[in-house]
PDB file of C-alpha atoms in Angstrom:
ATOM      1  CA  MET A   1     -12.340  28.444  64.020  1.00 44.00           C
ATOM      2  CA  ALA A   2     -10.935  24.959  64.598  1.00 51.00           C
ATOM      3  CA  GLU A   3     -13.192  22.309  66.110  1.00 61.00           C
ATOM      4  CA  ALA A   4     -12.682  22.167  69.866  1.00 67.00           C
ATOM      5  CA  THR A   5     -12.178  18.838  71.581  1.00 90.00           C
ATOM      6  CA  TYR A   6     -13.515  18.826  75.088  1.00 96.00           C
ATOM      7  CA  ILE A   7     -14.740  16.212  77.524  1.00 97.00           C
ATOM      8  CA  LEU A   8     -17.828  16.635  79.677  1.00 98.00           C
ATOM      9  CA  ARG A   9     -18.147  14.785  82.949  1.00 98.00           C
ATOM     10  CA  THR A  10     -19.914  14.952  86.272  1.00 98.00           C
ATOM     11  CA  MET A  11     -18.342  17.370  88.738  1.00 98.00           C
ATOM     12  CA  LYS A  12     -16.641  15.712  91.704  1.00 98.00           C
ATOM     13  CA  GLU A  13     -15.778  17.111  95.122  1.00 98.00           C
ATOM     14  CA  ASP A  14     -12.082  17.001  94.199  1.00 98.00           C
ATOM     15  CA  ASP A  15     -12.761  19.500  91.391  1.00 98.00           C
ATOM     16  CA  PHE A  16     -13.489  22.322  93.846  1.00 98.00           C
ATOM     17  CA  ASN A  17     -10.121  24.125  93.696  1.00 98.00           C
ATOM     18  CA  GLU A  18      -9.989  24.150  89.916  1.00 98.00           C
ATOM     19  CA  VAL A  19     -13.666  25.123  89.560  1.00 98.00           C
ATOM     20  CA  HIS A  20     -13.294  27.887  92.141  1.00 97.00           C
ATOM     21  CA  ALA A  21     -10.240  29.229  90.291  1.00 97.00           C
ATOM     22  CA  LEU A  22     -12.337  29.234  87.096  1.00 97.00           C
ATOM     23  CA  TRP A  23     -15.111  31.179  88.845  1.00 96.00           C
ATOM     24  CA  MET A  24     -12.578  33.709  90.078  1.00 94.00           C
ATOM     25  CA  SER A  25     -11.268  34.216  86.527  1.00 94.00           C
ATOM     26  CA  ILE A  26     -14.666  35.203  85.106  1.00 91.00           C
ATOM     27  CA  HIS A  27     -15.252  38.963  84.813  1.00 85.00           C
ATOM     28  CA  GLY A  28     -18.377  40.080  86.670  1.00 80.00           C
ATOM     29  CA  PHE A  29     -18.962  36.701  88.316  1.00 85.00           C
ATOM     30  CA  GLY A  30     -20.684  36.858  91.717  1.00 86.00           C
ATOM     31  CA  ILE A  31     -19.336  34.554  94.438  1.00 90.00           C
ATOM     32  CA  ARG A  32     -21.014  34.176  97.840  1.00 91.00           C
ATOM     33  CA  SER A  33     -18.710  34.120 100.851  1.00 90.00           C
ATOM     34  CA  ILE A  34     -20.385  31.127 102.539  1.00 92.00           C
ATOM     35  CA  ASP A  35     -22.487  29.345  99.889  1.00 94.00           C
ATOM     36  CA  ASP A  36     -19.512  29.115  97.531  1.00 95.00           C
ATOM     37  CA  SER A  37     -17.004  28.004 100.156  1.00 96.00           C
ATOM     38  CA  GLU A  38     -15.261  24.666  99.679  1.00 97.00           C
ATOM     39  CA  GLU A  39     -17.296  23.047 102.452  1.00 98.00           C
ATOM     40  CA  ASN A  40     -20.641  24.170 101.056  1.00 97.00           C
ATOM     41  CA  VAL A  41     -19.911  23.432  97.397  1.00 98.00           C
ATOM     42  CA  LYS A  42     -18.789  19.923  98.332  1.00 98.00           C
ATOM     43  CA  ARG A  43     -21.967  19.493 100.391  1.00 98.00           C
ATOM     44  CA  PHE A  44     -23.992  20.612  97.353  1.00 98.00           C
ATOM     45  CA  ILE A  45     -22.223  18.049  95.152  1.00 98.00           C
ATOM     46  CA  ARG A  46     -22.855  15.280  97.701  1.00 98.00           C
ATOM     47  CA  ARG A  47     -26.555  16.223  97.756  1.00 97.00           C
ATOM     48  CA  ASN A  48     -26.662  16.335  93.927  1.00 97.00           C
ATOM     49  CA  PRO A  49     -23.993  13.826  92.846  1.00 98.00           C
ATOM     50  CA  ASP A  50     -25.057  13.380  89.222  1.00 98.00           C
ATOM     51  CA  THR A  51     -26.194  16.785  87.982  1.00 98.00           C
ATOM     52  CA  SER A  52     -23.265  19.236  88.187  1.00 98.00           C
ATOM     53  CA  ILE A  53     -21.023  19.227  85.121  1.00 98.00           C
ATOM     54  CA  VAL A  54     -17.485  20.241  84.176  1.00 98.00           C
ATOM     55  CA  ALA A  55     -15.916  20.610  80.745  1.00 98.00           C
ATOM     56  CA  CYS A  56     -12.262  19.622  80.408  1.00 98.00           C
ATOM     57  CA  MET A  57      -9.957  20.716  77.618  1.00 94.00           C
ATOM     58  CA  ASP A  58      -6.198  21.032  77.314  1.00 91.00           C
ATOM     59  CA  GLY A  59      -5.796  19.149  80.615  1.00 93.00           C
ATOM     60  CA  LYS A  60      -7.852  21.558  82.700  1.00 97.00           C
ATOM     61  CA  ILE A  61     -11.421  22.449  83.640  1.00 98.00           C
ATOM     62  CA  VAL A  62     -12.589  25.170  81.263  1.00 98.00           C
ATOM     63  CA  GLY A  63     -16.307  25.152  82.050  1.00 98.00           C
ATOM     64  CA  ALA A  64     -18.551  24.361  84.976  1.00 98.00           C
ATOM     65  CA  ILE A  65     -22.167  24.303  85.992  1.00 98.00           C
ATOM     66  CA  LEU A  66     -23.501  23.667  89.485  1.00 98.00           C
ATOM     67  CA  CYS A  67     -26.854  21.986  89.083  1.00 98.00           C
ATOM     68  CA  GLY A  68     -29.150  20.597  91.697  1.00 97.00           C
ATOM     69  CA  GLN A  69     -32.768  19.783  92.350  1.00 98.00           C
ATOM     70  CA  ASP A  70     -35.193  19.844  95.234  1.00 96.00           C
ATOM     71  CA  GLY A  71     -37.455  17.019  94.055  1.00 96.00           C
ATOM     72  CA  ARG A  72     -39.644  19.390  92.034  1.00 96.00           C
ATOM     73  CA  ARG A  73     -37.420  21.795  90.097  1.00 97.00           C
ATOM     74  CA  GLY A  74     -33.850  21.862  88.960  1.00 97.00           C
ATOM     75  CA  CYS A  75     -31.668  24.938  89.283  1.00 97.00           C
ATOM     76  CA  PHE A  76     -28.496  26.049  87.544  1.00 98.00           C
ATOM     77  CA  TYR A  77     -25.878  27.997  89.477  1.00 96.00           C
ATOM     78  CA  HIS A  78     -22.567  29.460  88.341  1.00 95.00           C
ATOM     79  CA  VAL A  79     -22.693  28.413  84.699  1.00 96.00           C
ATOM     80  CA  CYS A  80     -19.454  29.548  83.095  1.00 96.00           C
ATOM     81  CA  VAL A  81     -16.894  28.859  80.411  1.00 97.00           C
ATOM     82  CA  HIS A  82     -13.395  30.322  80.564  1.00 96.00           C
ATOM     83  CA  GLU A  83     -13.160  33.307  78.216  1.00 94.00           C
ATOM     84  CA  ASP A  84     -10.447  31.627  76.111  1.00 95.00           C
ATOM     85  CA  TYR A  85     -12.696  28.613  75.421  1.00 95.00           C
ATOM     86  CA  ARG A  86     -16.006  30.241  74.535  1.00 94.00           C
ATOM     87  CA  LYS A  87     -17.814  29.894  71.199  1.00 92.00           C
ATOM     88  CA  HIS A  88     -17.084  26.139  70.939  1.00 93.00           C
ATOM     89  CA  GLY A  89     -20.480  24.881  72.139  1.00 95.00           C
ATOM     90  CA  ILE A  90     -19.162  24.014  75.604  1.00 97.00           C
ATOM     91  CA  GLY A  91     -21.776  25.986  77.543  1.00 97.00           C
ATOM     92  CA  LYS A  92     -24.638  24.540  75.527  1.00 97.00           C
ATOM     93  CA  ALA A  93     -23.277  21.000  75.860  1.00 97.00           C
ATOM     94  CA  MET A  94     -22.883  21.358  79.646  1.00 98.00           C
ATOM     95  CA  ALA A  95     -26.429  22.715  79.985  1.00 97.00           C
ATOM     96  CA  MET A  96     -27.845  19.871  77.879  1.00 97.00           C
ATOM     97  CA  MET A  97     -25.952  17.247  79.901  1.00 98.00           C
ATOM     98  CA  ALA A  98     -27.168  18.744  83.178  1.00 98.00           C
ATOM     99  CA  MET A  99     -30.750  18.856  81.888  1.00 98.00           C
ATOM    100  CA  GLU A 100     -30.563  15.206  80.818  1.00 98.00           C
ATOM    101  CA  ALA A 101     -29.302  14.297  84.307  1.00 98.00           C
ATOM    102  CA  LEU A 102     -32.272  16.159  85.813  1.00 98.00           C
ATOM    103  CA  LYS A 103     -34.699  14.349  83.485  1.00 98.00           C
ATOM    104  CA  LYS A 104     -33.300  11.010  84.690  1.00 98.00           C
ATOM    105  CA  GLU A 105     -34.165  12.127  88.223  1.00 98.00           C
ATOM    106  CA  GLY A 106     -37.756  12.909  87.225  1.00 97.00           C
ATOM    107  CA  ILE A 107     -37.359  16.688  87.151  1.00 98.00           C
ATOM    108  CA  ASN A 108     -39.460  18.504  84.543  1.00 96.00           C
ATOM    109  CA  LYS A 109     -38.445  22.166  84.870  1.00 96.00           C
ATOM    110  CA  VAL A 110     -35.171  24.023  85.392  1.00 97.00           C
ATOM    111  CA  ASN A 111     -34.682  27.561  86.689  1.00 96.00           C
ATOM    112  CA  LEU A 112     -31.698  29.874  86.727  1.00 94.00           C
ATOM    113  CA  VAL A 113     -30.899  33.427  87.686  1.00 90.00           C
ATOM    114  CA  ALA A 114     -28.896  35.685  85.371  1.00 89.00           C
ATOM    115  CA  PHE A 115     -27.955  39.155  86.541  1.00 87.00           C
ATOM    116  CA  THR A 116     -29.576  41.838  84.386  1.00 87.00           C
ATOM    117  CA  SER A 117     -26.137  43.340  83.731  1.00 86.00           C
ATOM    118  CA  ASN A 118     -24.885  40.019  82.283  1.00 87.00           C
ATOM    119  CA  GLU A 119     -25.656  40.714  78.630  1.00 90.00           C
ATOM    120  CA  LEU A 120     -23.561  37.802  77.379  1.00 89.00           C
ATOM    121  CA  GLY A 121     -25.254  35.323  79.718  1.00 90.00           C
ATOM    122  CA  ASN A 122     -28.754  36.614  79.062  1.00 90.00           C
ATOM    123  CA  GLY A 123     -28.177  36.386  75.335  1.00 92.00           C
ATOM    124  CA  PHE A 124     -26.853  32.843  75.720  1.00 93.00           C
ATOM    125  CA  TRP A 125     -29.957  31.623  77.592  1.00 94.00           C
ATOM    126  CA  LYS A 126     -32.347  33.344  75.179  1.00 94.00           C
ATOM    127  CA  ASN A 127     -30.525  31.772  72.201  1.00 93.00           C
ATOM    128  CA  MET A 128     -30.826  28.363  73.881  1.00 93.00           C
ATOM    129  CA  GLY A 129     -34.609  28.765  73.965  1.00 94.00           C
ATOM    130  CA  TRP A 130     -35.045  29.490  77.668  1.00 95.00           C
ATOM    131  CA  THR A 131     -38.068  31.583  78.598  1.00 94.00           C
ATOM    132  CA  PHE A 132     -37.547  34.971  80.181  1.00 91.00           C
ATOM    133  CA  ARG A 133     -40.355  35.306  82.707  1.00 91.00           C
ATOM    134  CA  LYS A 134     -41.978  38.728  82.890  1.00 91.00           C
ATOM    135  CA  ASP A 135     -44.861  37.518  85.033  1.00 93.00           C
ATOM    136  CA  MET A 136     -42.821  36.781  88.159  1.00 90.00           C
ATOM    137  CA  ASN A 137     -40.686  38.600  90.674  1.00 88.00           C
ATOM    138  CA  TYR A 138     -37.663  36.960  92.232  1.00 84.00           C
ATOM    139  CA  TYR A 139     -37.369  37.381  95.997  1.00 88.00           C
ATOM    140  CA  GLU A 140     -34.712  36.304  98.439  1.00 83.00           C
ATOM    141  CA  PHE A 141     -34.239  36.613 102.164  1.00 87.00           C
ATOM    142  CA  ASP A 142     -30.770  36.366 103.685  1.00 86.00           C
ATOM    143  CA  LEU A 143     -30.775  34.107 106.723  1.00 88.00           C
ATOM    144  CA  ASN A 144     -27.066  34.764 107.242  1.00 89.00           C
ATOM    145  CA  PRO A 145     -25.949  38.383 106.689  1.00 85.00           C
ATOM    146  CA  GLU A 146     -22.309  37.199 106.465  1.00 86.00           C
ATOM    147  CA  ASN A 147     -23.093  35.352 103.217  1.00 83.00           C
ATOM    148  CA  VAL A 148     -22.273  38.305 100.967  1.00 78.00           C
ATOM    149  CA  THR A 149     -21.828  38.257  97.207  1.00 80.00           C
ATOM    150  CA  VAL A 150     -18.581  39.655  95.864  1.00 77.00           C
ATOM    151  CA  PHE A 151     -18.282  40.358  92.152  1.00 82.00           C
ATOM    152  CA  ASN A 152     -15.038  39.708  90.267  1.00 77.00           C
ATOM    153  CA  PRO A 153     -13.695  42.849  88.605  1.00 75.00           C
TER     154      PRO A 153
END
């Protein structure tokens, strides 16, 4: 496999259309109707201007990670690499860059959610040394019932 040349940079509001198109191209990816709208993703980026990352290759965005923090913990959302660009270290490099950005902001721990059916993603995080927590349950409460998750076929 030839060495891939990619550029990592901080995600900007203007990246939304290309990042959203990437999300929509990923098999099994879950997109929320309101949280993942253009307005709300741009608001997220404004709130966390230095922690979300994109990977660019061949003149386009081929990877993305939404990353933010609440002053105590960081969280990764929608980590993905286009299927044609996987196995080049892009996902790992994006995660490391996002974690370094969180460290600069004084954040000491990062969380993420991976669907149990996402074998590829779960394997990726385990191989990166992330801890699978068996001692916790994850709960959520929907404040807006119109904010539904739709999974890409």
